[in-house]
Structure formats: C-alpha cells, structure tokens
Short mmCIF file of C-alpha atoms and ligand atoms in Angstrom, two decimals:
data_model
loop_
_atom_site.label_atom_id
_atom_site.label_comp_id
_atom_site.label_asym_id
_atom_site.label_seq_id
_atom_site.Cartn_x
_atom_site.Cartn_y
_atom_site.Cartn_z
CA UNK A 192 90.25 70.96 140.16
CA UNK A 193 89.62 74.26 138.51
CA UNK A 194 86.01 74.92 137.57
CA UNK A 195 85.47 75.37 133.89
CA UNK A 196 83.33 78.19 132.64
CA UNK A 197 81.23 77.39 129.61
CA UNK A 198 80.70 79.14 126.32
CA UNK A 199 77.29 80.70 126.58
CA UNK A 200 75.98 79.60 123.24
CA UNK A 201 76.73 77.80 120.06
CA UNK A 202 77.72 81.06 118.41
CA UNK A 203 80.08 81.82 121.26
CA UNK A 204 81.81 78.49 120.77
CA UNK A 205 82.06 78.82 117.02
CA UNK A 206 83.48 82.32 117.31
CA UNK A 207 86.01 81.39 119.98
CA UNK A 208 87.25 78.35 118.09
CA UNK A 209 87.34 80.37 114.86
CA UNK A 210 89.39 83.04 116.61
CA UNK A 211 92.03 80.41 117.23
CA UNK A 212 91.66 78.79 113.83
CA UNK A 213 91.63 81.87 111.62
CA UNK A 214 95.01 83.51 111.60
CA UNK A 215 98.25 83.67 109.69
CA UNK A 216 97.69 80.08 108.65
CA UNK A 217 94.86 81.17 106.42
CA UNK A 218 96.18 84.45 105.14
CA UNK A 219 99.93 84.00 105.05
CA UNK A 220 100.59 80.26 104.91
CA UNK A 221 97.82 78.83 102.74
CA UNK A 222 98.50 81.10 99.72
CA UNK A 223 102.23 80.46 99.63
CA UNK A 224 101.79 76.71 99.86
CA UNK A 225 99.12 76.73 97.17
CA UNK A 226 101.41 78.83 94.96
CA UNK A 227 104.29 76.47 95.54
CA UNK A 228 102.45 73.16 95.20
CA UNK A 229 100.69 73.56 91.89
CA UNK A 230 97.79 75.93 92.65
CA UNK A 231 94.57 74.08 91.77
CA UNK A 232 96.12 70.73 92.62
CA UNK A 233 96.86 71.86 96.14
CA UNK A 234 93.49 73.56 96.49
CA UNK A 235 91.58 70.46 95.45
CA UNK A 236 93.54 68.15 97.75
CA UNK A 237 93.08 70.61 100.58
CA UNK A 238 89.33 70.80 100.11
CA UNK A 239 88.95 67.03 99.97
CA UNK A 240 91.05 66.62 103.10
CA UNK A 241 89.12 69.36 104.90
CA UNK A 242 85.73 67.75 104.48
CA UNK A 243 86.98 64.27 105.30
CA UNK A 244 90.03 64.28 107.60
CA UNK A 245 89.62 67.76 108.99
CA UNK A 246 85.99 67.17 109.84
CA UNK A 247 86.67 63.80 111.44
CA UNK A 248 89.59 64.97 113.54
CA UNK A 249 87.91 68.12 114.69
CA UNK A 250 84.82 66.18 115.77
CA UNK A 251 87.02 63.69 117.62
CA UNK A 252 89.09 66.32 119.40
CA UNK A 253 86.23 68.56 120.48
CA UNK A 254 84.21 65.54 121.62
CA UNK A 255 87.17 64.18 123.62
CA UNK A 256 87.50 67.53 125.34
CA UNK A 257 83.80 67.90 126.08
CA UNK A 258 83.48 64.33 127.28
CA UNK A 259 86.40 64.52 129.71
CA UNK A 260 86.33 68.21 130.56
CA UNK A 261 90.13 68.14 130.35
CA UNK A 262 92.93 69.45 128.14
CA UNK A 263 94.97 67.21 125.86
CA UNK A 264 97.30 65.41 128.27
CA UNK A 265 94.60 64.82 130.87
CA UNK A 266 91.96 63.89 128.30
CA UNK A 267 94.03 61.10 126.78
CA UNK A 268 95.32 59.90 130.10
CA UNK A 269 91.95 59.85 131.81
CA UNK A 270 90.52 57.55 129.15
CA UNK A 271 93.56 55.30 128.92
CA UNK A 272 96.78 55.67 130.89
CA UNK A 273 98.94 54.30 128.08
CA UNK A 274 97.94 57.11 125.76
CA UNK A 275 99.09 60.03 127.87
CA UNK A 276 102.09 60.30 125.55
CA UNK A 277 99.85 61.46 122.68
CA UNK A 278 98.88 64.46 124.75
CA UNK A 279 102.53 65.11 125.48
CA UNK A 280 103.48 64.89 121.80
CA UNK A 281 100.57 67.17 120.94
CA UNK A 282 101.83 69.66 123.51
CA UNK A 283 105.19 69.90 121.78
CA UNK A 284 103.49 71.33 118.68
CA UNK A 285 102.42 74.74 120.02
CA UNK A 286 105.78 75.06 121.76
CA UNK A 287 107.46 74.88 118.35
CA UNK A 288 104.85 76.91 116.47
CA UNK A 289 104.41 79.86 118.79
CA UNK A 290 107.95 81.28 118.47
CA UNK A 291 108.06 81.32 114.70
CA UNK A 292 104.42 82.37 114.47
CA UNK A 293 105.48 85.45 116.41
CA UNK A 294 108.29 86.11 113.96
CA UNK A 295 105.73 86.35 111.16
CA UNK A 296 103.42 88.34 113.44
CA UNK A 297 106.33 90.77 113.76
CA UNK A 298 106.53 91.09 109.97
CA UNK A 299 102.83 91.98 109.93
CA UNK A 300 103.37 94.77 112.49
CA UNK A 301 106.29 96.02 110.42
CA UNK A 302 104.12 96.27 107.29
CA UNK A 303 101.32 97.89 109.22
CA UNK A 304 103.72 100.51 110.50
CA UNK A 305 105.25 101.09 107.07
CA UNK A 306 101.82 101.55 105.50
CA UNK A 307 100.47 103.82 108.19
CA UNK A 308 103.51 106.03 107.91
CA UNK A 309 103.11 106.41 104.16
CA UNK A 310 105.87 104.03 103.11
CA UNK A 311 103.78 102.03 100.68
CA UNK A 312 105.73 103.10 97.60
CA UNK A 313 108.99 101.85 99.05
CA UNK A 314 107.38 98.63 100.30
CA UNK A 315 106.19 97.82 96.78
CA UNK A 316 109.77 97.77 95.46
CA UNK A 317 111.26 94.36 94.71
CA UNK A 318 114.23 94.83 96.98
CA UNK A 319 112.24 96.00 99.99
CA UNK A 320 111.33 92.71 101.62
CA UNK A 321 114.68 90.97 101.04
CA UNK A 322 116.49 93.98 102.48
CA UNK A 323 114.25 94.05 105.52
CA UNK A 324 114.44 90.36 106.20
CA UNK A 325 118.16 90.01 105.76
CA UNK A 326 118.80 92.57 108.47
CA UNK A 327 119.30 91.32 112.00
CA UNK A 328 118.00 93.85 114.47
CA UNK A 329 114.94 95.17 112.72
CA UNK A 330 113.07 91.87 112.24
CA UNK A 331 114.09 90.92 115.77
CA UNK A 332 112.63 94.15 117.12
CA UNK A 333 109.24 93.54 115.47
CA UNK A 334 109.28 89.95 116.66
CA UNK A 335 109.91 91.09 120.24
CA UNK A 336 107.07 93.55 119.92
CA UNK A 337 104.60 90.92 118.74
CA UNK A 338 105.57 88.37 121.34
CA UNK A 339 105.65 91.07 124.01
CA UNK A 340 102.13 92.21 123.13
CA UNK A 341 100.85 88.65 123.20
CA UNK A 342 102.58 87.95 126.50
CA UNK A 343 101.18 91.09 128.13
CA UNK A 344 97.66 90.23 127.02
CA UNK A 345 97.98 86.70 128.37
CA UNK A 346 99.69 87.85 131.54
CA UNK A 347 97.06 90.46 132.33
CA UNK A 348 94.31 88.05 131.36
CA UNK A 349 92.65 90.54 129.01
CA UNK A 350 92.19 88.08 126.14
CA UNK A 351 88.47 88.60 126.19
CA UNK A 352 88.85 92.26 125.33
CA UNK A 353 90.98 91.37 122.31
CA UNK A 354 88.59 88.65 121.28
CA UNK A 355 85.68 91.06 121.42
CA UNK A 356 87.47 93.48 119.15
CA UNK A 357 88.48 90.73 116.82
CA UNK A 358 84.90 89.45 116.54
CA UNK A 359 83.85 92.52 114.72
CA UNK A 360 87.15 92.85 112.88
CA UNK A 361 86.98 89.40 111.36
CA UNK A 362 83.95 90.09 109.19
CA UNK A 363 85.60 93.32 108.02
CA UNK A 364 88.71 91.34 107.14
CA UNK A 365 86.58 88.99 105.04
CA UNK A 366 84.94 91.86 103.17
CA UNK A 367 88.25 93.58 102.59
CA UNK A 368 89.86 90.38 101.33
CA UNK A 369 87.03 89.89 98.86
CA UNK A 370 87.40 93.47 97.72
CA UNK A 371 91.16 93.15 97.19
CA UNK A 372 90.73 89.81 95.42
CA UNK A 373 88.10 91.21 93.06
CA UNK A 374 90.25 94.22 92.37
CA UNK A 375 93.28 92.02 91.67
CA UNK A 376 91.29 89.88 89.25
CA UNK A 377 90.55 92.89 87.08
CA UNK A 378 94.25 93.50 86.42
CA UNK A 379 96.06 92.38 83.27
CA UNK A 380 97.43 88.88 83.59
CA UNK A 381 95.27 87.91 86.54
CA UNK A 382 93.23 85.38 84.60
CA UNK A 383 96.23 83.18 84.04
CA UNK A 384 96.80 83.25 87.78
CA UNK A 385 93.18 82.46 88.51
CA UNK A 386 93.35 79.41 86.25
CA UNK A 387 96.55 78.29 87.97
CA UNK A 388 94.85 78.67 91.35
CA UNK A 389 91.67 76.78 90.64
CA UNK A 390 92.53 74.28 87.93
CA UNK A 391 94.00 71.04 89.26
CA UNK A 392 96.66 69.14 87.31
CA UNK A 393 96.50 65.54 88.30
CA UNK A 394 100.06 64.99 87.13
CA UNK A 395 101.27 67.23 89.95
CA UNK A 396 99.79 65.08 92.71
CA UNK A 397 102.56 63.67 94.88
CA UNK A 398 103.05 62.46 98.43
CA UNK A 399 104.81 65.72 99.16
CA UNK A 400 101.86 67.79 98.00
CA UNK A 401 99.41 65.71 100.01
CA UNK A 402 101.58 65.97 103.10
CA UNK A 403 101.89 69.71 102.66
CA UNK A 404 98.11 70.04 102.32
CA UNK A 405 97.54 67.85 105.33
CA UNK A 406 100.03 69.78 107.48
CA UNK A 407 98.33 72.98 106.40
CA UNK A 408 94.95 71.57 107.33
CA UNK A 409 96.10 70.72 110.84
CA UNK A 410 97.82 74.04 111.24
CA UNK A 411 94.98 76.13 109.93
CA UNK A 412 92.27 74.39 111.91
CA UNK A 413 94.40 74.21 115.06
CA UNK A 414 94.20 70.40 115.00
CA UNK A 415 96.58 67.68 116.18
CA UNK A 416 98.03 69.86 118.91
CA UNK A 417 95.51 69.51 121.67
CA UNK A 418 93.96 72.92 121.19
CA UNK A 419 90.54 71.77 120.01
CA UNK A 420 90.45 69.30 122.91
CA UNK A 421 90.85 72.22 125.29
CA UNK A 422 88.17 74.23 123.47
CA UNK A 423 85.88 71.22 123.61
CA UNK A 424 86.38 71.00 127.35
CA UNK A 425 84.70 74.39 127.67
CA UNK A 426 81.81 73.57 125.33
CA UNK A 427 78.28 73.15 126.59
CA UNK A 428 76.17 70.12 125.82
CA UNK A 429 73.43 72.21 124.29
CA UNK A 430 75.55 73.25 121.30
CA UNK A 431 75.39 70.75 118.46
CA UNK A 432 78.94 69.59 118.01
CA UNK A 433 78.64 68.46 114.41
CA UNK A 434 77.12 71.67 113.15
CA UNK A 435 79.63 73.75 115.11
CA UNK A 436 82.44 71.85 113.43
CA UNK A 437 80.91 72.41 110.00
CA UNK A 438 80.70 76.12 110.64
CA UNK A 439 84.25 76.47 111.92
CA UNK A 440 85.54 74.52 108.94
CA UNK A 441 83.55 76.51 106.46
CA UNK A 442 84.72 79.76 107.92
CA UNK A 443 88.34 78.72 108.14
CA UNK A 444 88.47 77.23 104.66
CA UNK A 445 86.54 80.12 103.15
CA UNK A 446 89.05 82.65 104.45
CA UNK A 447 92.01 80.59 103.26
CA UNK A 448 90.44 80.28 99.82
CA UNK A 449 89.85 84.02 99.62
CA UNK A 450 93.40 84.77 100.71
CA UNK A 451 94.70 82.57 97.91
CA UNK A 452 92.39 84.33 95.49
CA UNK A 453 93.76 87.65 96.63
CA UNK A 454 97.43 86.69 96.39
CA UNK A 455 98.02 84.10 93.67
CA UNK A 456 96.57 85.92 90.66
CA UNK A 457 98.45 89.01 91.87
CA UNK A 458 101.70 87.07 91.74
CA UNK A 459 101.03 86.52 88.05
CA UNK A 460 100.16 90.17 87.52
CA UNK A 461 103.15 91.68 89.27
CA UNK A 462 105.85 89.03 89.17
CA UNK A 463 104.97 87.13 86.03
CA UNK A 464 103.92 83.88 87.69
CA UNK A 465 107.24 82.16 86.99
CA UNK A 466 108.46 79.44 89.28
CA UNK A 467 110.76 81.74 91.26
CA UNK A 468 107.86 84.02 92.04
CA UNK A 469 105.57 81.14 92.95
CA UNK A 470 108.19 79.57 95.18
CA UNK A 471 108.72 82.64 97.34
CA UNK A 472 107.50 80.68 100.40
CA UNK A 473 106.97 82.59 103.64
CA UNK A 474 107.80 85.89 101.92
CA UNK A 475 105.07 85.64 99.28
CA UNK A 476 102.38 87.73 100.94
CA UNK A 477 104.82 90.45 101.96
CA UNK A 478 106.28 90.72 98.47
CA UNK A 479 103.00 90.62 96.56
CA UNK A 480 100.44 92.58 98.53
CA UNK A 481 102.28 95.91 98.73
CA UNK A 482 102.41 95.87 94.92
CA UNK A 483 98.67 95.32 94.77
CA UNK A 484 97.99 98.17 97.19
CA UNK A 485 100.42 100.49 95.43
CA UNK A 486 98.51 99.96 92.19
CA UNK A 487 95.10 100.87 93.58
CA UNK A 488 93.42 104.14 94.47
CA UNK A 489 93.54 104.75 98.22
CA UNK A 490 95.94 101.82 98.41
CA UNK A 491 97.73 103.35 101.39
CA UNK A 492 94.58 103.43 103.49
CA UNK A 493 93.37 100.04 102.33
CA UNK A 494 96.76 98.46 102.92
CA UNK A 495 96.97 99.96 106.40
CA UNK A 496 93.52 98.63 107.27
CA UNK A 497 94.38 95.25 105.83
CA UNK A 498 97.57 94.78 107.83
CA UNK A 499 95.83 95.95 110.99
CA UNK A 500 93.05 93.41 110.53
CA UNK A 501 95.53 90.64 109.80
CA UNK A 502 97.41 91.66 112.91
CA UNK A 503 94.30 91.11 115.01
CA UNK A 504 93.64 87.73 113.43
CA UNK A 505 97.27 86.81 114.15
CA UNK A 506 97.04 88.06 117.72
CA UNK A 507 93.98 86.01 118.61
CA UNK A 508 95.70 82.90 117.26
CA UNK A 509 98.94 83.72 119.05
CA UNK A 510 97.03 84.24 122.28
CA UNK A 511 95.44 80.85 121.88
CA UNK A 512 98.86 79.30 121.22
CA UNK A 513 100.48 80.95 124.22
CA UNK A 514 97.55 80.17 126.52
CA UNK A 515 97.90 76.54 125.59
CA UNK A 516 101.60 76.45 126.39
CA UNK A 517 101.08 78.31 129.65
CA UNK A 518 98.43 75.86 130.76
CA UNK A 519 100.59 72.87 129.80
CA UNK A 520 103.41 74.19 131.99
CA UNK A 521 101.07 75.10 134.81
CA UNK A 522 99.47 71.67 134.84
CA UNK A 523 102.83 70.00 134.75
CA UNK A 524 104.88 72.11 137.17
CA UNK A 525 102.12 73.79 139.20
CA UNK A 526 103.61 77.22 138.51
CA UNK A 527 101.72 80.43 139.10
CA UNK A 528 100.23 82.00 136.02
CA UNK A 529 102.75 84.82 136.15
CA UNK A 530 105.73 82.52 136.45
CA UNK A 531 104.47 80.33 133.61
CA UNK A 532 103.92 83.38 131.38
CA UNK A 533 107.42 84.68 132.01
CA UNK A 534 109.08 81.34 131.38
CA UNK A 535 107.04 80.66 128.25
CA UNK A 536 107.92 84.10 126.91
CA UNK A 537 111.62 83.58 127.59
CA UNK A 538 111.59 80.14 126.00
CA UNK A 539 109.71 81.40 122.95
CA UNK A 540 112.09 84.31 122.53
CA UNK A 541 115.00 81.90 122.66
CA UNK A 542 113.44 79.68 120.00
CA UNK A 543 112.20 82.54 117.85
CA UNK A 544 115.47 84.45 117.64
CA UNK A 545 117.20 81.86 115.42
CA UNK A 546 114.03 81.58 113.30
CA UNK A 547 114.13 85.30 112.69
CA UNK A 548 117.87 85.48 112.10
CA UNK A 549 117.67 82.52 109.73
CA UNK A 550 116.73 84.91 106.93
CA UNK A 551 119.73 87.11 107.63
CA UNK A 552 122.91 86.48 109.61
CA UNK A 553 122.06 82.81 110.17
CA UNK A 554 121.07 82.32 106.53
CA UNK A 555 123.92 79.87 106.05
CA UNK A 556 122.04 77.34 108.18
CA UNK A 557 119.69 75.37 106.00
CA UNK A 558 118.50 71.84 105.52
CA UNK A 559 117.11 70.69 102.21
CA UNK A 560 116.89 74.32 101.14
CA UNK A 561 114.78 75.16 104.17
CA UNK A 562 115.53 78.10 106.44
CA UNK A 563 115.44 77.71 110.23
CA UNK A 564 111.85 78.95 110.30
CA UNK A 565 110.88 76.49 107.57
CA UNK A 566 112.57 73.67 109.46
CA UNK A 567 110.56 74.44 112.59
CA UNK A 568 107.43 74.69 110.50
CA UNK A 569 108.21 71.38 108.79
CA UNK A 570 108.95 69.59 112.06
CA UNK A 571 105.68 70.63 113.66
CA UNK A 572 103.35 70.45 110.67
CA UNK A 573 104.71 67.67 108.52
CA UNK A 574 106.17 65.38 111.16
CA UNK A 575 104.72 65.86 114.63
CA UNK A 576 101.15 66.69 113.70
CA UNK A 577 100.62 63.72 111.37
CA UNK A 578 102.00 61.49 114.15
CA UNK A 579 99.65 63.00 116.73
CA UNK A 580 96.76 62.70 114.28
CA UNK A 581 97.63 59.04 113.67
CA UNK A 582 97.59 58.18 117.35
CA UNK A 583 94.42 60.17 117.92
CA UNK A 584 92.73 58.05 115.24
CA UNK A 585 94.03 54.81 116.73
CA UNK A 586 92.99 55.93 120.18
CA UNK A 587 89.48 56.84 119.13
CA UNK A 588 89.08 54.03 116.60
CA UNK A 589 90.36 51.12 118.68
CA UNK A 590 90.83 52.08 122.31
CA UNK A 591 87.91 54.21 123.41
CA UNK A 592 85.91 53.25 120.27
CA UNK A 593 84.10 55.64 117.93
CA UNK A 594 80.87 55.08 119.82
CA UNK A 595 82.15 57.16 122.69
CA UNK A 596 82.52 60.08 120.29
CA UNK A 597 79.18 59.43 118.57
CA UNK A 598 77.38 59.39 121.89
CA UNK A 599 79.00 62.69 122.77
CA UNK A 600 78.06 64.24 119.42
CA UNK A 601 74.47 63.03 119.85
CA UNK A 602 74.15 64.58 123.33
CA UNK A 603 72.38 67.63 121.97
CA UNK A 604 69.55 66.27 119.86
CA UNK A 605 70.36 62.66 119.12
CA UNK A 606 71.68 63.27 115.62
CA UNK A 607 75.08 62.73 114.00
CA UNK A 608 74.59 62.90 110.27
CA UNK A 609 78.07 61.94 109.16
CA UNK A 610 78.50 59.14 111.68
CA UNK A 611 79.16 56.50 109.01
CA UNK A 612 81.85 58.55 107.36
CA UNK A 613 83.33 59.42 110.73
CA UNK A 614 83.68 55.78 111.76
CA UNK A 615 85.20 54.73 108.48
CA UNK A 616 87.73 57.53 108.38
CA UNK A 617 88.81 57.46 111.99
CA UNK A 618 89.34 53.71 112.08
CA UNK A 619 90.70 52.88 108.68
CA UNK A 620 91.13 55.56 106.08
CA UNK A 621 92.95 58.15 108.17
CA UNK A 622 95.44 55.90 109.99
CA UNK A 623 96.43 53.96 106.87
CA UNK A 624 96.68 57.09 104.82
CA UNK A 625 98.69 58.92 107.46
CA UNK A 626 101.24 56.14 107.70
CA UNK A 627 101.61 55.90 103.93
CA UNK A 628 102.03 59.61 103.54
CA UNK A 629 104.50 59.91 106.38
CA UNK A 630 106.64 56.99 105.32
CA UNK A 631 106.77 57.99 101.70
CA UNK A 632 107.56 61.60 102.40
CA UNK A 633 110.24 60.84 104.96
CA UNK A 634 111.71 58.30 102.59
CA UNK A 635 111.73 60.69 99.69
CA UNK A 636 113.18 63.41 101.89
CA UNK A 637 116.01 61.04 102.74
CA UNK A 638 116.41 60.20 99.09
CA UNK A 639 115.50 56.54 99.53
CA UNK A 640 112.85 56.55 96.88
CA UNK A 641 110.60 59.12 95.40
CA UNK A 642 106.92 58.67 94.72
N1 LIG B 127 95.19 78.07 113.26
C1 LIG B 127 96.01 79.24 113.42
C2 LIG B 127 96.22 79.90 112.08
O1 LIG B 127 95.81 79.39 111.08
C3 LIG B 127 97.33 78.93 114.00
C4 LIG B 127 97.19 78.29 115.30
C5 LIG B 127 97.61 77.06 115.46
C6 LIG B 127 96.61 78.96 116.34
C7 LIG B 127 97.45 76.45 116.65
C8 LIG B 127 96.43 78.37 117.51
C9 LIG B 127 96.86 77.11 117.67
O2 LIG B 127 96.83 80.94 112.01
#
C-alpha cells in the first residue's frame, strides 16, 4: 500500500481542504442559484443546512477518511463490504462534475483575457455573453485550455506549486470581493437588490428550493463525492477535526455569501432585477460583473485581477476534482499515473464538449428547460449527491455507529462539542429529510404532484 504523507498542521489541513472547497461553486454557482430561488429565502435555507447537515456530513466524511486511511471506495468497503457501492456512487460525481466545471473554467479564462486586453467595454454590452456562448469553436477552445492546464498540472505533479500561489491569492480574492460588493452597494437601485438577497420570504419555500440549496451545499463544500474522505485520510490526529470543519465551513460559506452580495444587488442596478435577469442561471456572473467593472474607476485593472483570482480558485478545485478521478481509476485498473491522466482527460473532453456546445449548436437539446450543462449539474448535485449523502448517513448512523466517528473526533483532546447534534442529525434528521426531499422533487419534476 502507498504510504500517506500527512498535512503538517491544522492550518495546512484547513487550507488544503478549503482550496478544494472554495471555487466556482462559491463565486459562480451560489449567486445564480440564490438569485433564481428567491434571494433571502435561499440564503436562509442554505445557512441552516450548512450549520446542520453540512457540518454533520463533513465531520463524518473526514473522520471516515482519517479512521481508515483510505479513499471513498476503500473506506466504505473496509468498514463493511456491503457498502462499497456508496463509494462507487460517490466516485461517479466528480466524473460528471469535472467536465462541465472545466467548461465554466474556460469562460473565466475568456473573461480574464478579454479584460487584460482592454475589451471591458465590449464585455459589458448586453449581447456580448450570448454571442460568445452561442458560438461553437470559441467556448470549446477556452474549455480545452482550462482542462489542458489542469491536466498538465496533475500530470507533472506540480499541484503544490499552484496551491502555494493560491494560498496567498485567496485572501486577496476575499478582499477584492468585499471591495466590489461595497462599491456595488453604493450604486442606485442596489438597496432593493440587497433586500432581495437577505430578506427571506417564507412563502417561497418549496421542496425544489431546499433541494437546490442542499445540492449547492454538497457541491460547494466538496461533500457527498468522496473528496473529504480522501482529505481526511491525509489528516493527522493532532489536528482537532471539529474545529477544522468549523473553519472550512465558515470560510466556504463566507466567500459564497460575499459573492452573492457582489452579484445580486448589481443585477438590480444594471438589469432591473426582473425575473428574466434573476433567472440568468450559469450566465449570471458573466453578464453582471463586466457591467459593474465598466462602471467603476480602474475597472479594467480590477476586473482583470478579479478574473485572474477566480481562475486560481477554479484551478485548485479542478485539480482536486481531477486528482480524485485519476486516483479512482488508478485504484481500480492499476494504471500508471500518466495513463490515468491521459484517459481521464480524454473522457472529460468527451463529456465536456456537449456541455459546452449545449449553449450554441446543441442548444436544441434540453430537458425541462435545462441545457446539457444544467442537466449534468442537476444529475450530480440534485440526484446523485443526495443519494450518496443518504447512504453515508445510514452507514454511519446504523452500520458503523456514530460512536466510531465520535471516537475519531475526540482523538485530539477528548472533546466533541456538537456530538449530540451530530448523532441526531446523522441517524434521523438527515436520512428522513433527504428521502422526503428527493421523493418530492423527483415527483414534482415528473409532474406527479407538486409541493
Ligand atoms: N467545491 C468546489 C467549488 O465550490 C467544487 C468541487 C467539487 C471541487 C468537488 C472539488 C471537488 O467550486
């Protein structure tokens, strides 16, 4: 068996896990979902889920990894043979996410290159994004570039270099996001957007909104796909698991909140906050932010810096996704690292091409108004991940028992403050809730009944 190196300190662990967690999920995905699902309503549901479900699952996954010293498939299997399938299901998630993640990563490179070459004015025009995205070759080219860069980094094994750079870039990204958000809030019309973003409307709460928030939680915190199990397998016993999880969550949620604050009020300022504007989906950030930058002094420089920083956040997450897939294939087929990298790249290109073309030449393919990229996103985040999360809860709650996790959490100094909440959620609240949410949303999607 391969020897596992350990993270040197608690900080090292928190930073590494945050590098995987903080990415496009926070900056690109969270704001467009919040805009689409009622602003404050979505935000509130998300926050509640983060401190309950997110916390519980992250503790469980990291502890499973640290306890067994194995990645997802092995971790489940080593504790109970019958549950190896959960690891396999979990492994399917990054295989679906990575290709379309790279499509969006490509869009980020495109905007970085437009800004750095002085094209901000054009990018702020309404027609700019739709024209770009409906083309075939250009979005494909940027997608290839992003996936190629990720593949080369993983192939050469120079992730650590990138992670080092990103460790000092992340704080700058936070500061810049705060700056842009504050600037946006001073513009006419922003207050209405701010109210929309932070004021919940209980009437908007629906199974669909809760499922969307839950899928986002998994996605953003890299949960329910085996990744945190792998990270846990590298974690030392002297780092306090519970406080690490709190810090990762706080960081991840804080950045998502700030990204929403930066984008949603701006949608009201520049696009009037009507339902078309709020429902822009994956395009939202790319439509809105150039307008914000174009309206500010030194917007060209600030926009360039912003897209560069986002690109790094996206790269560290993409690296973590690709690494996971590579190690799944290597474990399974005993391929060399090089062979696995090449095959994973080819597979991801094949899956990503339709996702990219789905906004242009393949735009006629849609299901329930979703583009190909949205369908992939829906399948992984709203179907597969809740299922993986459900089985993880059952596995921990009833097969290995929560005590196994508690003992692992207490390894460091004997404490586990939220143990009571953990037990209750993992055994009862989460599984019941997950089944209800899944059944009702699938049923309503199929038009059987609508809650
Ligand atoms: N959590 C990352 C993000 O929010 C996405 C990701 C998912 C990265 C899974 C790695 C693994 O962008």
